[in-house]
Amino acid sequence: MASVERSKLIGVIDAGTNSARFVIFKLPEFEEIAAHQIRITQIVPRDGWTEHNPVEVLEAVRLCAVEACHQVEKLGYVVKDIAAIGITNQRETTVVWDKNTGEPLYNAIVWNDIRTDKTVDRVLARLPEQNHNHFRALSGLPISPYFSALKLNWLKDNVVAVRKACREKRCYAGTIDTWLVWNLTGGPQGGAFVTDVTNASRTLLMNIETLHWDPLLTKTFSVHPDMLPEIRSSSEIYGKVKDSSVLDGIPISAILGNQQASLIGQRCLKEGQAKNTYRKGCFLLYNTGTRYVQSTHGLVTTVAYQLGRNAPPVYALEGSVAVAGVAMNWLQDNLKIIKDIKESEQIAGSVSSTGDVYFVPAFTGLYAPYWRKDARGIFCGLTSFTTKHHFVRAALEAVCFQTRDILEAMKKDCGINLNKLHADGSMASNSLLMQLQADLGGIPVLRTEVHEPAALGTAMAAAQANGVDLYKLEAEIRGYTGVQSHHETFLPTTTEEERNARYTKWKMAVQRSLGWAVSKKSEAMTDERYSLLASIPAGLFLATTFLMLVHSQRR
């Protein structure tokens, strides 16, 4: 059979925080037929710092592509059957490199790196009332260590090679998508220097309305516009692969931040639809359509997608939960309550409730919608009846309560009650967690059967790009589902009175978690006992407090 008679394929580069993958989908069903994944080294020079080697990320992508292409060749396809490639990536992670040589000027600073705390303080000191939300109307974002502008500012201030390259006008800066596209399409020999609106909206440098780099923001964060890539839509041909690899000649036709890609993969394409990704943290995105909603309740405004140069941008509200799966890791590694993460469902399911125990897992503060760095983790409601089973169930419920916090904030910002929540991510395989989410949130939870909806959403965006024209994603928006979508639905089994009573107690527990962390500069903790406590790592301090509470209940 000739190659042209076979089904067309779409390749997807999925450059995540912990791994790089290359996935190949068969059209028209978007069936995943091949994939290869490689772990990415986590470089931790200091506590709170996380880096990646950009060259390692690029080479991992290339190797994954080779292995996945070998797999499809065994199925009777040839590489030329891949019509286009899409890229989905970890957001906010920042790379700087020499545009003449292609050499990185420093390791990539990963999105969850908190080294820019002092940079934030310096920026705030120059603003009226030191307001974190000073640029929210322009960018949709608060001033926070997460976003790329702060990381670029730190790199210029602290890395001589970066400062010198900026001075000599040879420094390029971008997120992981930009680094990959530039290298894959030629690098120093004419590589496309681009990003898409979803990634640009996470930099704190893009105007959320105009979708261009904002002069006031670039000036505030000392970022010269020449350093930054051209902002393009999420679905168009940016260039063809020209790096003599197995993918040579194939067009790259989609770029999406991973959470926005998941929104598409979950078919949350209409205003009022939302998805939550349950991993080490949680990322909840709520589609607000073509209007951008400025949150007054602790959420961020972001671009969900723009499906073509002339298409209108679609926006979303986003809330992030810092600790979800991380809490399970803590129970396993620090307290030795569970042997592995999968065991949590069985242990938590062996009791019918938490025994009125509430757990606020604020290991490094609370994020959306509280944004309180001074919060710390606590257990509330312990009695002599309390067992490890109650602690594990309380940890699962904490994920659900934090998600409800975000849903409540979204309702206040938009004035709309969500009628269902789409769920994905590794933790979503826990059926008890999904049922608890439905019960505590009061809305049905739809768990997708798609293992990685971000890759699927990226493939859909790549296939529908102008010039590829193998799919009409707009048909999905109008309500016609061209690709089969399967979900398992979890319906609420509690009354409104019951769930609200429990949510009220959760809010009480949150209030008790606030104000625990004291600045190192504070003169309040001068007593020797407090000095000792301040020197104890947060995880050990929480574990010790927990054991003391249990002991006091037994006395």
Coordinates of C-alpha atoms in Angstrom, one line a residue:
M1 CA 0.0 0.0 0.0
A2 CA 1.4 3.4 -0.9
S3 CA 2.1 5.8 1.9
V4 CA -0.5 8.4 0.7
E5 CA -3.3 5.8 1.2
R6 CA -2.5 5.2 4.8
S7 CA -3.9 7.2 7.7
K8 CA -2.2 10.5 8.4
L9 CA -0.3 10.8 11.7
I10 CA 0.4 13.7 14.1
G11 CA 3.4 13.8 16.3
V12 CA 3.5 15.6 19.7
I13 CA 6.5 16.7 21.7
D14 CA 5.5 16.8 25.4
A15 CA 8.3 18.5 27.3
G16 CA 7.3 18.2 31.0
T17 CA 8.9 19.0 34.3
N18 CA 10.1 15.5 35.0
S19 CA 10.3 14.0 31.5
A20 CA 10.2 14.5 27.8
R21 CA 7.9 12.4 25.5
F22 CA 7.2 12.0 21.9
V23 CA 3.7 10.7 21.1
I24 CA 2.3 9.8 17.7
F25 CA -1.5 9.8 17.0
K26 CA -3.4 8.2 14.1
L27 CA -6.1 10.3 12.4
P28 CA -9.0 10.7 12.2
E29 CA -9.7 9.0 15.6
F30 CA -6.6 10.5 17.3
E31 CA -5.7 7.1 18.5
E32 CA -2.3 7.0 20.3
I33 CA -0.2 4.4 18.4
A34 CA 3.4 5.1 19.6
A35 CA 5.2 6.9 22.4
H36 CA 8.6 7.1 24.1
Q37 CA 9.5 8.9 27.3
I38 CA 12.8 9.9 28.9
R39 CA 13.3 11.3 32.4
I40 CA 14.8 14.8 32.8
T41 CA 17.5 15.4 35.4
Q42 CA 16.3 17.6 38.2
I43 CA 19.2 19.9 39.1
V44 CA 18.9 21.3 42.7
P45 CA 21.9 23.6 43.4
R46 CA 20.3 25.0 46.6
D47 CA 17.2 24.4 48.6
G48 CA 14.2 25.9 46.7
W49 CA 16.2 26.1 43.4
T50 CA 15.3 23.8 40.5
E51 CA 17.1 23.8 37.1
H52 CA 17.2 21.7 33.9
N53 CA 20.0 21.4 31.4
P54 CA 18.4 22.8 28.2
V55 CA 20.6 20.7 26.0
E56 CA 19.5 17.6 27.8
V57 CA 15.9 18.5 27.2
L58 CA 16.5 19.0 23.5
E59 CA 18.4 15.8 23.1
A60 CA 15.8 13.9 25.1
V61 CA 13.1 15.2 22.7
R62 CA 15.2 14.1 19.7
L63 CA 15.8 10.6 21.1
C64 CA 12.1 10.2 22.0
A65 CA 11.2 11.1 18.4
V66 CA 13.6 8.5 17.0
E67 CA 12.3 5.7 19.3
A68 CA 8.6 6.6 18.6
C69 CA 9.2 6.7 14.9
H70 CA 10.8 3.2 15.1
Q71 CA 7.6 2.0 16.8
V72 CA 5.3 3.3 14.0
E73 CA 7.6 1.8 11.3
K74 CA 7.0 -1.6 12.9
L75 CA 3.3 -0.9 12.5
G76 CA 3.7 -0.4 8.7
Y77 CA 3.9 3.3 8.6
V78 CA 6.8 5.6 7.4
V79 CA 7.9 8.8 9.1
K80 CA 6.6 10.8 6.2
D81 CA 3.1 9.8 7.3
I82 CA 3.5 12.3 10.1
A83 CA 1.8 15.4 8.7
A84 CA 2.7 17.8 11.4
I85 CA 4.1 18.1 14.9
G86 CA 2.8 20.0 17.9
I87 CA 4.6 21.0 21.1
T88 CA 3.2 21.1 24.6
N89 CA 5.5 22.2 27.5
Q90 CA 6.0 23.0 31.1
R91 CA 5.1 26.6 31.5
E92 CA 7.1 29.5 33.0
T93 CA 10.4 27.6 32.9
T94 CA 12.9 30.1 31.4
V95 CA 15.9 29.5 29.1
V96 CA 18.5 32.0 27.9
W97 CA 21.0 31.3 25.1
D98 CA 23.4 32.9 22.7
K99 CA 21.6 33.5 19.4
N100 CA 24.9 33.2 17.4
T101 CA 26.1 29.9 18.8
G102 CA 23.0 28.3 20.2
E103 CA 24.8 27.6 23.5
P104 CA 22.7 28.1 26.7
L105 CA 24.0 30.9 28.9
Y106 CA 22.7 29.2 32.1
N107 CA 20.6 26.2 33.0
A108 CA 16.8 26.6 32.5
I109 CA 15.2 27.9 35.7
V110 CA 12.1 25.7 36.3
W111 CA 8.7 27.1 37.0
N112 CA 8.6 26.0 40.6
D113 CA 12.0 27.6 41.5
I114 CA 11.7 30.2 44.3
R115 CA 15.1 31.9 44.1
T116 CA 13.5 35.1 42.9
D117 CA 11.8 35.9 46.2
K118 CA 14.2 38.8 46.8
T119 CA 13.8 39.9 43.2
V120 CA 10.1 40.2 43.9
D121 CA 10.7 42.3 47.0
R122 CA 12.9 44.7 45.0
V123 CA 10.3 45.1 42.3
L124 CA 7.5 45.6 44.8
A125 CA 9.6 48.3 46.6
R126 CA 9.4 50.5 43.6
L127 CA 5.6 50.2 43.2
P128 CA 2.8 52.1 45.0
E129 CA 1.8 50.4 48.3
Q130 CA 4.1 47.4 47.3
N131 CA 1.0 45.8 45.7
H132 CA 1.5 42.3 44.2
N133 CA -1.5 43.0 41.9
H134 CA -0.2 46.2 40.5
F135 CA 0.2 44.8 37.0
R136 CA -2.8 42.4 37.1
A137 CA -4.9 44.6 34.8
L138 CA -2.2 44.5 32.2
S139 CA -0.9 40.9 32.5
G140 CA -3.6 39.0 34.3
L141 CA -1.0 37.9 36.8
P142 CA 0.3 38.9 40.3
I143 CA 4.0 39.6 40.8
S144 CA 5.2 36.2 41.9
P145 CA 8.5 34.1 41.7
Y146 CA 6.7 31.7 39.3
F147 CA 6.5 33.9 36.2
S148 CA 9.3 34.2 33.7
A149 CA 9.9 38.0 34.0
L150 CA 11.2 37.5 37.5
K151 CA 13.5 34.7 36.4
L152 CA 14.9 36.8 33.6
N153 CA 15.5 39.6 35.9
W154 CA 17.4 37.3 38.3
L155 CA 19.5 35.9 35.5
K156 CA 20.6 39.4 34.3
D157 CA 21.4 40.4 37.9
N158 CA 23.3 37.3 38.9
V159 CA 24.9 35.6 35.8
V160 CA 27.8 37.5 34.2
A161 CA 27.4 35.6 30.9
V162 CA 23.8 36.6 30.6
R163 CA 24.5 40.2 31.4
K164 CA 27.3 40.4 28.9
A165 CA 25.2 38.7 26.1
C166 CA 22.4 41.2 26.8
R167 CA 24.8 44.1 26.5
E168 CA 26.1 42.7 23.2
K169 CA 22.6 42.1 21.8
R170 CA 23.1 38.3 21.4
C171 CA 20.9 37.0 24.2
Y172 CA 17.7 35.1 23.3
A173 CA 15.2 34.3 26.1
G174 CA 12.2 32.1 26.1
T175 CA 10.2 29.3 27.6
I176 CA 10.8 25.7 26.7
D177 CA 8.6 25.8 23.6
T178 CA 10.7 28.6 22.2
W179 CA 14.0 26.9 22.9
L180 CA 12.8 23.7 21.2
V181 CA 11.2 25.3 18.1
W182 CA 14.3 27.5 17.5
N183 CA 16.6 24.6 17.7
L184 CA 14.4 22.2 15.7
T185 CA 13.9 24.7 12.8
G186 CA 17.5 25.6 12.3
G187 CA 18.9 27.3 15.4
P188 CA 21.6 29.9 14.5
Q189 CA 20.9 29.1 10.8
G190 CA 17.5 30.8 10.7
G191 CA 15.5 29.0 13.4
A192 CA 12.0 30.3 14.1
F193 CA 12.2 32.5 17.2
V194 CA 8.6 32.2 18.4
T195 CA 6.3 31.4 21.2
D196 CA 2.5 31.1 21.4
V197 CA -0.1 33.2 23.3
T198 CA -0.6 30.6 26.1
N199 CA 3.1 30.5 27.1
A200 CA 3.5 34.2 26.6
S201 CA 0.6 34.8 29.0
R202 CA 2.7 33.1 31.8
T203 CA 5.7 35.5 31.5
L204 CA 4.3 38.6 33.2
L205 CA 5.5 40.5 30.1
M206 CA 2.6 40.1 27.7
N207 CA -0.4 42.4 27.6
I208 CA -3.4 40.1 28.2
E209 CA -5.6 42.2 25.9
T210 CA -3.3 43.1 23.0
L211 CA -1.4 39.8 23.1
H212 CA 1.9 41.7 22.5
W213 CA 4.9 42.3 24.8
D214 CA 3.9 45.3 26.9
P215 CA 6.4 48.2 27.0
L216 CA 5.7 49.0 30.6
L217 CA 6.2 45.4 31.8
T218 CA 9.4 44.9 29.8
K219 CA 10.8 48.1 31.2
T220 CA 9.8 47.3 34.7
F221 CA 11.5 43.9 34.6
S222 CA 14.5 45.2 32.6
V223 CA 13.9 42.9 29.6
H224 CA 14.8 44.3 26.2
P225 CA 12.1 43.3 23.6
D226 CA 14.8 42.1 21.2
M227 CA 15.5 39.3 23.6
L228 CA 11.9 38.0 23.4
P229 CA 10.4 35.8 20.7
E230 CA 7.5 36.7 18.4
I231 CA 4.1 35.9 19.9
R232 CA 2.0 33.7 17.6
S233 CA -1.2 31.8 17.8
S234 CA -1.4 28.3 19.3
S235 CA -2.3 26.7 15.9
E236 CA -0.3 27.6 12.8
I237 CA 2.8 26.5 10.9
Y238 CA 5.8 28.1 12.5
G239 CA 8.4 26.4 10.4
K240 CA 9.7 23.0 9.3
V241 CA 12.1 20.8 11.2
K242 CA 15.7 21.4 9.8
D243 CA 18.0 19.6 12.2
S244 CA 18.9 16.5 10.1
S245 CA 16.9 14.4 12.5
V246 CA 14.3 11.7 11.8
L247 CA 11.7 14.5 11.7
D248 CA 13.4 16.6 9.0
G249 CA 11.0 18.5 6.8
I250 CA 7.9 18.0 9.0
P251 CA 6.1 21.3 9.9
I252 CA 5.6 22.3 13.5
S253 CA 2.0 23.6 13.7
A254 CA 0.9 23.9 17.3
I255 CA 2.3 25.2 20.6
L256 CA 0.4 25.1 23.8
G257 CA 1.3 25.3 27.5
N258 CA 0.6 21.9 29.1
Q259 CA -2.4 23.0 31.2
Q260 CA -4.1 24.8 28.3
A261 CA -3.4 21.8 26.1
S262 CA -5.2 19.6 28.6
L263 CA -8.2 22.0 28.5
I264 CA -8.5 21.3 24.8
G265 CA -7.8 17.6 25.2
Q266 CA -10.7 17.5 27.8
R267 CA -13.0 19.2 25.2
C268 CA -13.5 22.2 27.6
L269 CA -14.0 24.4 24.6
K270 CA -17.1 26.3 25.6
E271 CA -17.4 29.1 28.1
G272 CA -18.2 27.8 31.6
Q273 CA -16.4 24.5 31.2
A274 CA -13.5 23.6 33.5
K275 CA -10.9 20.9 34.0
N276 CA -8.7 20.0 37.0
T277 CA -5.4 18.2 36.6
Y278 CA -4.5 16.2 39.7
R279 CA -0.7 15.6 40.0
K280 CA 1.8 16.7 42.7
G281 CA -0.2 19.9 42.6
C282 CA -3.5 20.7 40.9
F283 CA -4.2 23.1 38.0
L284 CA -7.8 24.1 37.5
L285 CA -8.7 26.1 34.4
Y286 CA -12.1 27.6 33.8
N287 CA -13.0 28.6 30.2
T288 CA -14.3 32.2 30.2
G289 CA -14.7 32.4 26.4
T290 CA -13.4 35.4 24.4
R291 CA -13.7 37.7 27.5
Y292 CA -10.9 37.9 29.9
V293 CA -12.1 38.1 33.5
Q294 CA -9.9 40.0 36.0
S295 CA -10.0 38.0 39.2
T296 CA -10.6 39.8 42.5
H297 CA -10.5 36.5 44.5
G298 CA -7.0 35.2 44.1
L299 CA -7.0 33.6 40.7
V300 CA -5.0 34.4 37.6
T301 CA -6.2 35.3 34.1
T302 CA -4.5 33.4 31.3
V303 CA -4.9 32.7 27.6
A304 CA -6.5 29.3 27.1
Y305 CA -5.8 29.1 23.3
Q306 CA -5.9 30.9 20.0
L307 CA -6.7 28.6 17.1
G308 CA -5.1 30.5 14.2
R309 CA -3.7 33.9 13.5
N310 CA -7.1 35.4 12.7
A311 CA -9.0 33.5 15.4
P312 CA -10.1 35.3 18.5
P313 CA -8.2 34.4 21.7
V314 CA -10.1 32.3 24.3
Y315 CA -9.3 33.1 27.9
A316 CA -9.4 31.2 31.2
L317 CA -9.3 31.7 34.9
E318 CA -6.7 29.5 36.6
G319 CA -6.2 28.4 40.2
S320 CA -3.3 26.4 41.4
V321 CA -3.1 24.0 44.4
A322 CA 0.5 23.6 45.6
V323 CA 0.1 20.4 47.5
A324 CA -2.0 17.5 46.1
G325 CA 0.1 14.3 45.3
V326 CA 2.9 15.9 47.3
A327 CA 0.9 15.3 50.5
M328 CA 0.7 11.6 49.6
N329 CA 4.5 11.5 49.2
W330 CA 4.9 13.2 52.6
L331 CA 2.7 10.5 54.2
Q332 CA 4.8 7.9 52.5
D333 CA 8.3 9.3 52.9
N334 CA 8.2 11.3 56.1
L335 CA 5.6 9.7 58.3
K336 CA 5.8 6.1 56.8
I337 CA 2.0 5.8 57.1
I338 CA 1.6 4.4 53.6
K339 CA 4.0 2.1 51.7
D340 CA 3.2 3.6 48.3
I341 CA 0.9 6.2 46.7
K342 CA -1.5 3.5 45.2
E343 CA -2.1 2.2 48.7
S344 CA -3.7 5.5 49.8
E345 CA -7.1 4.6 48.1
Q346 CA -7.4 1.3 50.0
I347 CA -6.3 2.7 53.4
A348 CA -8.5 5.8 53.1
G349 CA -11.4 3.7 51.9
S350 CA -11.3 1.4 54.9
V351 CA -12.9 4.2 57.0
S352 CA -16.2 5.9 56.2
S353 CA -15.0 9.4 57.2
T354 CA -12.0 11.2 58.5
G355 CA -13.4 11.1 62.1
D356 CA -13.8 14.9 61.9
V357 CA -10.0 15.3 61.2
Y358 CA -9.0 18.1 58.8
F359 CA -5.5 18.4 57.2
V360 CA -4.2 21.7 55.7
P361 CA -1.1 20.7 53.8
A362 CA 0.4 24.2 53.6
F363 CA 4.1 22.9 53.6
T364 CA 5.3 26.1 51.9
G365 CA 2.3 28.3 52.4
L366 CA -1.1 28.4 50.7
Y367 CA -1.5 29.3 47.1
A368 CA -4.8 30.2 45.2
P369 CA -7.0 31.7 46.4
Y370 CA -5.2 32.6 49.7
W371 CA -1.6 33.5 48.6
R372 CA -0.4 33.3 52.2
K373 CA 3.3 32.4 52.5
D374 CA 3.0 32.4 56.3
A375 CA 0.6 29.4 56.4
R376 CA 1.9 26.0 57.5
G377 CA 0.5 22.5 57.6
I378 CA -1.7 21.4 60.4
F379 CA -4.0 18.6 61.5
C380 CA -7.2 19.6 63.3
G381 CA -9.7 17.5 65.2
L382 CA -7.5 14.7 66.6
T383 CA -8.9 12.4 69.2
S384 CA -7.8 9.1 70.7
F385 CA -10.1 7.5 68.1
T386 CA -7.9 8.9 65.2
T387 CA -5.9 6.4 63.2
K388 CA -3.6 6.5 60.2
H389 CA -6.6 5.7 58.0
H390 CA -8.2 9.0 59.0
F391 CA -5.0 10.9 58.2
V392 CA -4.8 9.4 54.7
R393 CA -8.5 10.1 54.0
A394 CA -8.0 13.7 55.4
A395 CA -5.1 14.2 53.0
L396 CA -7.3 13.1 50.0
E397 CA -10.1 15.4 51.2
A398 CA -7.6 18.3 51.5
V399 CA -7.1 18.1 47.8
C400 CA -10.8 18.3 47.3
F401 CA -11.3 21.2 49.7
Q402 CA -8.5 23.2 48.0
T403 CA -10.2 22.5 44.7
R404 CA -13.5 23.7 46.1
D405 CA -11.7 26.9 47.3
I406 CA -10.8 27.6 43.7
L407 CA -14.3 26.8 42.4
E408 CA -15.8 29.1 44.9
A409 CA -13.4 31.9 43.8
M410 CA -14.3 31.3 40.2
K411 CA -18.0 31.5 41.0
K412 CA -17.5 34.9 42.7
D413 CA -15.4 36.2 39.8
C414 CA -17.7 34.9 37.0
G415 CA -21.1 34.7 38.7
I416 CA -21.7 31.3 37.2
N417 CA -22.1 27.9 39.0
L418 CA -20.1 25.2 37.4
N419 CA -22.2 22.2 36.6
K420 CA -19.4 19.6 36.1
L421 CA -15.7 19.3 36.5
H422 CA -13.5 17.4 34.1
A423 CA -10.6 15.6 35.7
D424 CA -7.2 14.2 34.6
G425 CA -3.7 13.6 35.8
S426 CA -2.0 10.7 37.7
M427 CA -4.0 11.2 40.9
A428 CA -7.3 11.1 39.0
S429 CA -6.8 7.3 38.8
N430 CA -7.8 7.2 42.5
S431 CA -11.6 6.6 42.4
L432 CA -12.1 7.5 46.0
L433 CA -10.5 10.9 45.4
M434 CA -12.8 11.5 42.5
Q435 CA -15.9 10.5 44.5
L436 CA -14.8 12.7 47.4
Q437 CA -14.3 15.6 45.0
A438 CA -17.9 15.2 43.7
D439 CA -19.2 14.9 47.3
L440 CA -17.3 17.9 48.7
G441 CA -17.7 20.1 45.6
G442 CA -21.3 19.3 45.0
I443 CA -20.9 18.8 41.2
P444 CA -20.3 15.7 39.0
V445 CA -16.7 14.9 38.3
L446 CA -15.9 13.4 34.8
R447 CA -12.7 11.4 34.7
T448 CA -11.3 11.1 31.2
E449 CA -10.1 7.8 29.9
V450 CA -7.3 9.6 28.0
H451 CA -4.1 9.0 29.8
E452 CA -2.5 12.3 28.7
P453 CA -5.1 14.8 27.5
A454 CA -2.4 17.5 27.0
A455 CA -0.8 15.5 24.2
L456 CA -4.2 14.8 22.7
G457 CA -5.2 18.5 22.8
T458 CA -1.9 19.5 21.2
A459 CA -2.4 16.9 18.4
M460 CA -5.9 18.3 17.7
A461 CA -4.5 21.9 17.5
A462 CA -1.7 20.8 15.2
A463 CA -4.0 18.8 12.9
Q464 CA -6.4 21.7 12.4
A465 CA -3.8 24.4 11.7
N466 CA -4.1 26.3 8.4
G467 CA -1.9 24.5 5.9
V468 CA -2.3 21.1 7.6
D469 CA -6.1 21.0 7.5
L470 CA -6.7 17.5 8.7
Y471 CA -9.2 18.3 11.4
K472 CA -11.8 21.0 12.3
L473 CA -11.5 21.8 16.0
E474 CA -14.1 24.5 15.6
A475 CA -16.7 21.7 15.1
E476 CA -16.0 20.6 18.6
I477 CA -16.7 24.1 19.9
R478 CA -20.1 24.1 18.2
G479 CA -21.0 20.9 20.0
Y480 CA -20.2 18.2 17.4
T481 CA -17.7 15.7 18.7
G482 CA -15.7 14.4 15.8
V483 CA -13.4 12.4 18.2
Q484 CA -14.9 10.0 20.6
S485 CA -14.6 11.1 24.2
H486 CA -15.1 8.7 27.0
H487 CA -15.5 9.6 30.7
E488 CA -16.4 7.9 33.9
T489 CA -18.8 10.1 36.0
F490 CA -18.8 10.5 39.7
L491 CA -22.0 12.0 41.1
P492 CA -22.4 13.7 44.5
T493 CA -23.8 11.5 47.2
T494 CA -24.0 14.1 50.0
T495 CA -26.6 16.7 50.8
E496 CA -25.8 20.4 50.4
E497 CA -26.1 20.9 54.1
E498 CA -23.6 18.1 54.8
R499 CA -21.0 19.3 52.4
N500 CA -21.3 23.0 53.4
A501 CA -20.9 22.0 57.1
R502 CA -17.7 20.2 56.3
Y503 CA -16.5 23.0 54.1
T504 CA -17.1 25.5 57.0
K505 CA -14.8 23.3 59.2
W506 CA -12.2 23.2 56.5
K507 CA -12.2 27.1 56.4
M508 CA -11.8 27.0 60.2
A509 CA -8.7 24.8 59.8
V510 CA -7.3 27.1 57.2
Q511 CA -7.6 30.0 59.5
R512 CA -5.6 28.1 62.1
S513 CA -2.8 27.4 59.6
L514 CA -2.2 31.1 59.0
G515 CA 0.5 33.1 60.7
W516 CA 2.8 30.2 61.6
A517 CA 5.8 31.1 59.5
V518 CA 7.7 34.1 60.8
S519 CA 10.3 36.0 58.7
K520 CA 13.9 35.3 59.5
K521 CA 14.3 39.0 60.1
S522 CA 11.6 39.1 62.8
E523 CA 12.7 40.0 66.3
A524 CA 9.7 38.3 67.8
M525 CA 11.3 34.9 68.0
T526 CA 14.3 35.6 70.2
D527 CA 13.6 33.0 72.9
E528 CA 15.9 30.1 72.7
R529 CA 13.0 27.6 72.3
Y530 CA 11.7 29.4 69.3
S531 CA 15.2 29.7 67.8
L532 CA 15.4 25.9 68.0
L533 CA 12.0 25.4 66.4
A534 CA 13.0 27.9 63.6
S535 CA 16.0 25.7 62.7
I536 CA 13.9 22.6 62.2
P537 CA 13.0 21.8 58.6
A538 CA 9.3 22.4 57.8
G539 CA 8.6 18.7 57.2
L540 CA 10.3 17.5 60.3
F541 CA 8.6 20.3 62.4
L542 CA 5.2 19.3 61.1
A543 CA 5.8 15.6 61.7
T544 CA 7.0 16.4 65.3
T545 CA 4.0 18.5 66.0
F546 CA 1.7 15.8 64.7
L547 CA 3.3 13.2 67.0
M548 CA 3.1 15.5 70.0
L549 CA -0.6 16.0 69.3
V550 CA -1.2 12.3 69.2
H551 CA 0.7 11.7 72.4
S552 CA -1.2 14.4 74.2
Q553 CA -4.5 12.8 73.2
R554 CA -3.4 9.5 74.6
R555 CA -2.4 10.8 78.0

